PDB file of C-alpha atoms in Angstrom:
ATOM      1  CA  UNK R 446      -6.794  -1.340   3.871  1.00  0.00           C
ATOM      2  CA  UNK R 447      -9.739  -0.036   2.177  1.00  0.00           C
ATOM      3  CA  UNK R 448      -9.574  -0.509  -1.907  1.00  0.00           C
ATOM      4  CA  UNK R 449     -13.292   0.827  -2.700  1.00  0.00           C
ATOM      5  CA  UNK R 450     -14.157  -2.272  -5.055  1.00  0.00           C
ATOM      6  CA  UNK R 451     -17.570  -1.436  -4.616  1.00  0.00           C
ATOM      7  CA  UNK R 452     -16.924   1.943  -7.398  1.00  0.00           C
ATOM      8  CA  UNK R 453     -14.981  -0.247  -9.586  1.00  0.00           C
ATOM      9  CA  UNK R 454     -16.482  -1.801 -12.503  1.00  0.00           C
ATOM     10  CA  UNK R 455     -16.166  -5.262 -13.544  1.00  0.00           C
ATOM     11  CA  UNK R 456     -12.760  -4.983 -15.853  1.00  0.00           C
ATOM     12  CA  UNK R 457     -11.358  -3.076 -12.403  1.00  0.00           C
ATOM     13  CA  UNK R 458     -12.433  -5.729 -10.290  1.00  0.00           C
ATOM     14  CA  UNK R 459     -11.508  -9.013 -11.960  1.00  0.00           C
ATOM     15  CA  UNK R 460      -7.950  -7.369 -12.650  1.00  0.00           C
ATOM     16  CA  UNK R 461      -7.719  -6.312  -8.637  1.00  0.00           C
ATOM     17  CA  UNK R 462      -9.174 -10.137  -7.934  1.00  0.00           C
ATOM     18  CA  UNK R 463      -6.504 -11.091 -10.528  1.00  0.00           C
ATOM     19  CA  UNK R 464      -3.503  -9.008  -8.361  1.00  0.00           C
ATOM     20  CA  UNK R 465      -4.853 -10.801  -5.342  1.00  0.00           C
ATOM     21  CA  UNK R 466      -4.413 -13.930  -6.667  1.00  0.00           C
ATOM     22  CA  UNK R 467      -1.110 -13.740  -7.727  1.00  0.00           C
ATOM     23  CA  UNK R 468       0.033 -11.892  -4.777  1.00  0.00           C
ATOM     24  CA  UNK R 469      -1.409 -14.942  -2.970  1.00  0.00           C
ATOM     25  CA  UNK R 470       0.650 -17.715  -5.114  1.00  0.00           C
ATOM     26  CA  UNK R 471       3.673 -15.441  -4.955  1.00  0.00           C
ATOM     27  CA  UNK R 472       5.497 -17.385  -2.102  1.00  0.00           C
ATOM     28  CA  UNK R 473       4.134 -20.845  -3.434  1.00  0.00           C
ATOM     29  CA  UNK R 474       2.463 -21.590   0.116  1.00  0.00           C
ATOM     30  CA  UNK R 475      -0.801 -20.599   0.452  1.00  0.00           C
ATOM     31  CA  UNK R 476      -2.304 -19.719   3.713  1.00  0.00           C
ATOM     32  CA  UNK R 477      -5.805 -19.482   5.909  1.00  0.00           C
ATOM     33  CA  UNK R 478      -5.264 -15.781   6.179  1.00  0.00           C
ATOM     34  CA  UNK R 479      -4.748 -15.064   2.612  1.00  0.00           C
ATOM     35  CA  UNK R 480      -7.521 -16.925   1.108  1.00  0.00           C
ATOM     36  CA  UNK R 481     -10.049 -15.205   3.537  1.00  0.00           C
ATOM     37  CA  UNK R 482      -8.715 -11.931   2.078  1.00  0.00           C
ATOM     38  CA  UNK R 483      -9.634 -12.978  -1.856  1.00  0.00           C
ATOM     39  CA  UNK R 484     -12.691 -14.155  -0.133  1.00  0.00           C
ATOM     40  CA  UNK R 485     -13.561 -10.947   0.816  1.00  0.00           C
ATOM     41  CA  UNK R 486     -12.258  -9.252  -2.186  1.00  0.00           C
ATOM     42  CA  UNK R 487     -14.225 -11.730  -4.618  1.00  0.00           C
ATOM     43  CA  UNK R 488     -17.566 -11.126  -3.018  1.00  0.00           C
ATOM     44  CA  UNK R 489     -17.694  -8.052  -5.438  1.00  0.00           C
ATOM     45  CA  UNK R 490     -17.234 -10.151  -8.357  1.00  0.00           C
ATOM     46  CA  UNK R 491     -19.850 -11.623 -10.489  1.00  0.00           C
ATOM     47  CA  UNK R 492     -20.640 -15.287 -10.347  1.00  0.00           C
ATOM     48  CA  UNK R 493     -18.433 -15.731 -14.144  1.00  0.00           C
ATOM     49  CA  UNK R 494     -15.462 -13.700 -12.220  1.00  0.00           C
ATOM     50  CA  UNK R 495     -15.394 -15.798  -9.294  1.00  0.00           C
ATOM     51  CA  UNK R 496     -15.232 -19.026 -11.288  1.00  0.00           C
ATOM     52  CA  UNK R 497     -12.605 -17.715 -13.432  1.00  0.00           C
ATOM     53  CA  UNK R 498     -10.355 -16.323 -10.340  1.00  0.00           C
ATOM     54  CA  UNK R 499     -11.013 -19.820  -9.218  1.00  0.00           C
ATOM     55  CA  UNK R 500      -9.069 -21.096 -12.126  1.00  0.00           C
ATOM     56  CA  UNK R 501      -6.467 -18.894 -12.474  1.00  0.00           C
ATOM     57  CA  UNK R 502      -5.714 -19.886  -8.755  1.00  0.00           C
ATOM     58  CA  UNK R 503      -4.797 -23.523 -10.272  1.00  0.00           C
ATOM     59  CA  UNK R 504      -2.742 -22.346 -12.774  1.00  0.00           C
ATOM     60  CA  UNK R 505       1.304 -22.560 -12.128  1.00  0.00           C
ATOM     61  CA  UNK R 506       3.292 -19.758 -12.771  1.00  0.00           C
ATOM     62  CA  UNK R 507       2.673 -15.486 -13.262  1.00  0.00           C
ATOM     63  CA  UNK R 508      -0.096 -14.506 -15.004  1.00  0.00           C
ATOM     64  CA  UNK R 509       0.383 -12.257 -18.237  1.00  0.00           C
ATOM     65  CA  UNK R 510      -0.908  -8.614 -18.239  1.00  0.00           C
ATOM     66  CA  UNK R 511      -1.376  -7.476 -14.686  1.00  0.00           C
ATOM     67  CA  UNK R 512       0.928  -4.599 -16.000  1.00  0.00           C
ATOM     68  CA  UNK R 513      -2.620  -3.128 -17.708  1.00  0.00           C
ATOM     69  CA  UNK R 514      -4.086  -1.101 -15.573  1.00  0.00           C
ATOM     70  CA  UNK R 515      -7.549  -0.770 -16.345  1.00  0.00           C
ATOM     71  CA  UNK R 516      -9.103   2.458 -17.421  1.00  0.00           C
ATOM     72  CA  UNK R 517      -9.975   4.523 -14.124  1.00  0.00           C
ATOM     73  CA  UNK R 518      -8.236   3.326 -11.863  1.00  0.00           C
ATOM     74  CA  UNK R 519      -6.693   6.400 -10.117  1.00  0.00           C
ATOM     75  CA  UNK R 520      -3.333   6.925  -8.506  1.00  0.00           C
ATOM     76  CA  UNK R 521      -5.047   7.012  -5.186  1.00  0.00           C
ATOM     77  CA  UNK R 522      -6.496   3.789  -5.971  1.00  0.00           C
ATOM     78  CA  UNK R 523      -3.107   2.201  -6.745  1.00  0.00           C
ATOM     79  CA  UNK R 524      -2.115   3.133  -3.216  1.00  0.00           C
ATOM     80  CA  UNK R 525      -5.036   1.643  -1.584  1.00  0.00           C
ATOM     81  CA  UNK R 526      -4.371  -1.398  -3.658  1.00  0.00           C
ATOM     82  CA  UNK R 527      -0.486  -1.927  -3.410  1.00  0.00           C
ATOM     83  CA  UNK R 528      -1.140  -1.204   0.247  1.00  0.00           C
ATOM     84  CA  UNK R 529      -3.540  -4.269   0.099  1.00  0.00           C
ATOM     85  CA  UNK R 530      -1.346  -6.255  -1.408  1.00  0.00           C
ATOM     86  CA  UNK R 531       1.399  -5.743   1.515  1.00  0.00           C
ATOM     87  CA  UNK R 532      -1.434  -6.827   3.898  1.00  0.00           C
ATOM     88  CA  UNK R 533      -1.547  -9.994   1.538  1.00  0.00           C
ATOM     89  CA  UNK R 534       1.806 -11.127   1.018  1.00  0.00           C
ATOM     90  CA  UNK R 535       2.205 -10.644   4.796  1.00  0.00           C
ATOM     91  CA  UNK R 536      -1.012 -11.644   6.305  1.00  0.00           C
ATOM     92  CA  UNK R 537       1.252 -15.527   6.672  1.00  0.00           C
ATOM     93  CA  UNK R 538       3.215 -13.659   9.102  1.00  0.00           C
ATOM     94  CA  UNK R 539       6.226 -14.561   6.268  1.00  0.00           C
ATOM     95  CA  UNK R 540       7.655 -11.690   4.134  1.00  0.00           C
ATOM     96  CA  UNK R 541       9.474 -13.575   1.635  1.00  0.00           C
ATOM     97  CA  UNK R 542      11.899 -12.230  -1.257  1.00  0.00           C
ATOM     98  CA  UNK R 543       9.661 -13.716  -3.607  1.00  0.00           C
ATOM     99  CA  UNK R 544       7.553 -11.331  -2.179  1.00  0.00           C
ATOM    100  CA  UNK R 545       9.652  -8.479  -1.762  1.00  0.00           C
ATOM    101  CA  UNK R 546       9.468  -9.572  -5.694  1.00  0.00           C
ATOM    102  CA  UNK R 547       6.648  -9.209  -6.415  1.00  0.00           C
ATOM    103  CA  UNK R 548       5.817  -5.725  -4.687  1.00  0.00           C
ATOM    104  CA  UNK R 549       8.696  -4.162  -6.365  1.00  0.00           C
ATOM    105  CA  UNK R 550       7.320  -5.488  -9.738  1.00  0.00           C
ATOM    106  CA  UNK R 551       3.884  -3.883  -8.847  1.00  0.00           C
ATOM    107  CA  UNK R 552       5.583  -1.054  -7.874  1.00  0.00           C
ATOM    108  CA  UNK R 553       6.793  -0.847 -11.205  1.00  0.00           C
ATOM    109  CA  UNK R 554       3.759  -1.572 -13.298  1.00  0.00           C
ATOM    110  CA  UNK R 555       1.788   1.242 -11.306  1.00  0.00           C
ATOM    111  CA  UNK R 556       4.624   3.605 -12.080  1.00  0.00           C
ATOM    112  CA  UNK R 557       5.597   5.041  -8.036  1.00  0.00           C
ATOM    113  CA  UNK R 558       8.022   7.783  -8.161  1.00  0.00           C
ATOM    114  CA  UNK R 559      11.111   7.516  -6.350  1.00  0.00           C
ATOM    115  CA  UNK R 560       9.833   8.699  -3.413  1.00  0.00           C
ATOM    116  CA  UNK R 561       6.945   7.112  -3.201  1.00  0.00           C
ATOM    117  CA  UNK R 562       8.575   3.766  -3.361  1.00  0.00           C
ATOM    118  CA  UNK R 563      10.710   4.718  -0.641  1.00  0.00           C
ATOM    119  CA  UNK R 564       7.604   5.530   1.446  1.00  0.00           C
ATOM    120  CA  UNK R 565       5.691   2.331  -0.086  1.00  0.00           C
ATOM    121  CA  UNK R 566       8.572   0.556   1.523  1.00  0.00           C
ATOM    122  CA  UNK R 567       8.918   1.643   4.510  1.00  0.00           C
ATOM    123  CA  UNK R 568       5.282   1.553   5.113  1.00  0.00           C
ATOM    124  CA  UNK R 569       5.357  -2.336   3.908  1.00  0.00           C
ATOM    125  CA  UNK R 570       8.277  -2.908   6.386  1.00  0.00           C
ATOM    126  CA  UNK R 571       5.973  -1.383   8.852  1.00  0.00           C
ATOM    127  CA  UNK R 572       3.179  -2.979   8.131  1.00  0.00           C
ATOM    128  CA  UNK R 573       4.800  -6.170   7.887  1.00  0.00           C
ATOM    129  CA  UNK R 574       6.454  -6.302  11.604  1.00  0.00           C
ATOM    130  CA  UNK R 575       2.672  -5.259  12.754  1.00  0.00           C
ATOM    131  CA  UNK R 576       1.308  -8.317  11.055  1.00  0.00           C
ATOM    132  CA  UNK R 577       4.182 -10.877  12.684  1.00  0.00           C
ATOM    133  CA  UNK R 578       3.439  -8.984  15.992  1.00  0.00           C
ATOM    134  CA  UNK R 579       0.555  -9.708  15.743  1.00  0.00           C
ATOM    135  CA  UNK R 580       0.414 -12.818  15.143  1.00  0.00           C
ATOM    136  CA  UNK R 581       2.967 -13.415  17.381  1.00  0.00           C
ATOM    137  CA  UNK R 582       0.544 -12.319  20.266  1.00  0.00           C
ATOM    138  CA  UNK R 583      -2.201 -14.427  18.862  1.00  0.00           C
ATOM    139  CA  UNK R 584       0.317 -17.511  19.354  1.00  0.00           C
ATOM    140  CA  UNK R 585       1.018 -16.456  22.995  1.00  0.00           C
ATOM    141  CA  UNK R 586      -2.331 -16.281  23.872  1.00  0.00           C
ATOM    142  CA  UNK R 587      -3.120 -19.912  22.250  1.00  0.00           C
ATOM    143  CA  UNK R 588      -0.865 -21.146  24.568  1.00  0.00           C
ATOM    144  CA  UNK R 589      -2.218 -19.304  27.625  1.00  0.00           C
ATOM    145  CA  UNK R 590      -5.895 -20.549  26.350  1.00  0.00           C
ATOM    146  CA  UNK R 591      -4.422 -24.049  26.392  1.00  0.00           C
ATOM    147  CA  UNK R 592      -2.601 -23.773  29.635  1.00  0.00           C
ATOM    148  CA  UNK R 593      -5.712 -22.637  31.507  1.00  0.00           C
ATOM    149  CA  UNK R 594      -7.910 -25.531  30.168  1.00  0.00           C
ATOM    150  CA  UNK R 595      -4.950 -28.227  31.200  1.00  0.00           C
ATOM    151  CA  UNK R 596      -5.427 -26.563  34.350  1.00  0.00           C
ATOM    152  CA  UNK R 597      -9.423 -26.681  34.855  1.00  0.00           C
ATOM    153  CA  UNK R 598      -9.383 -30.148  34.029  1.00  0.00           C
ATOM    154  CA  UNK R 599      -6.793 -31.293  36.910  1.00  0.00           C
TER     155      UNK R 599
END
């Protein structure tokens, strides 16, 4: 997904680093594949924003006022960045109600209509059995990697 961080000032950008985040600590397991995705989401932020995303990773719990959306973000831009945060939540291969949570919640704050959401959802379901798939064939082919080495050294 393509959120274009590189028109958004810095207010926009720490509070999309700040959505990352918690999407990231939603489940309470944080994986490989999610923290190279705030990697590359943080490279836009300045050095101050990137030590303070730091910290809000270590704290427990929600944090307050992701509701806010900051001046100028558009509704297109809410697309592109709920549709980031599916790629997020399932980039662990695990879709987890806490999850499911969490979307709906940002679903909320960015004010969807009905239908929308319906096609949000879908599209997340989607998106979702793409990412397991996926990593599902990267698993298979681990094994056939490992299989043919075991065999070359016989």
């Amino acid at each position: 997904m393509f959120v274009p961080l590189h028109k958004f000032n810095e207010d926009q950008r720490l509070w999309f680093g700040k959505l990352m985040v918690e999407a990231i600590k939603t489940d309470g397991d944080v994986e490989r594949e999610e923290v190279t995705l705030l990697l590359m989401t943080i490279e836009f932020l300045t050095a101050r924003q990137k030590k303070l995303i730091a910290e809000i990773f270590k704290i427990k719990g929600s944090m307050p006022g992701l509701h806010n959306i900051p001046k100028g973000i558009t509704d297109r831009h809410l697309i592109d960045i709920y549709c980031q945060l599916v790629v997020v939540v399932a980039a662990d291969s695990d879709f987890s109600s806490t999850e499911h949570a969490f979307l709906a919640q940002v679903r909320e704050w960015f004010l969807f209509t009905p239908e929308m959401i319906v096609k949000l959802t879908d599209w997340s379901e989607n998106m979702t059995k793409v990412i397991a798939d996926r990593h599902e064939m990267i698993l298979i082919q681990d094994a056939i990697t490992a299989a043919n080495q075991e065999k070359k050294k016989k």
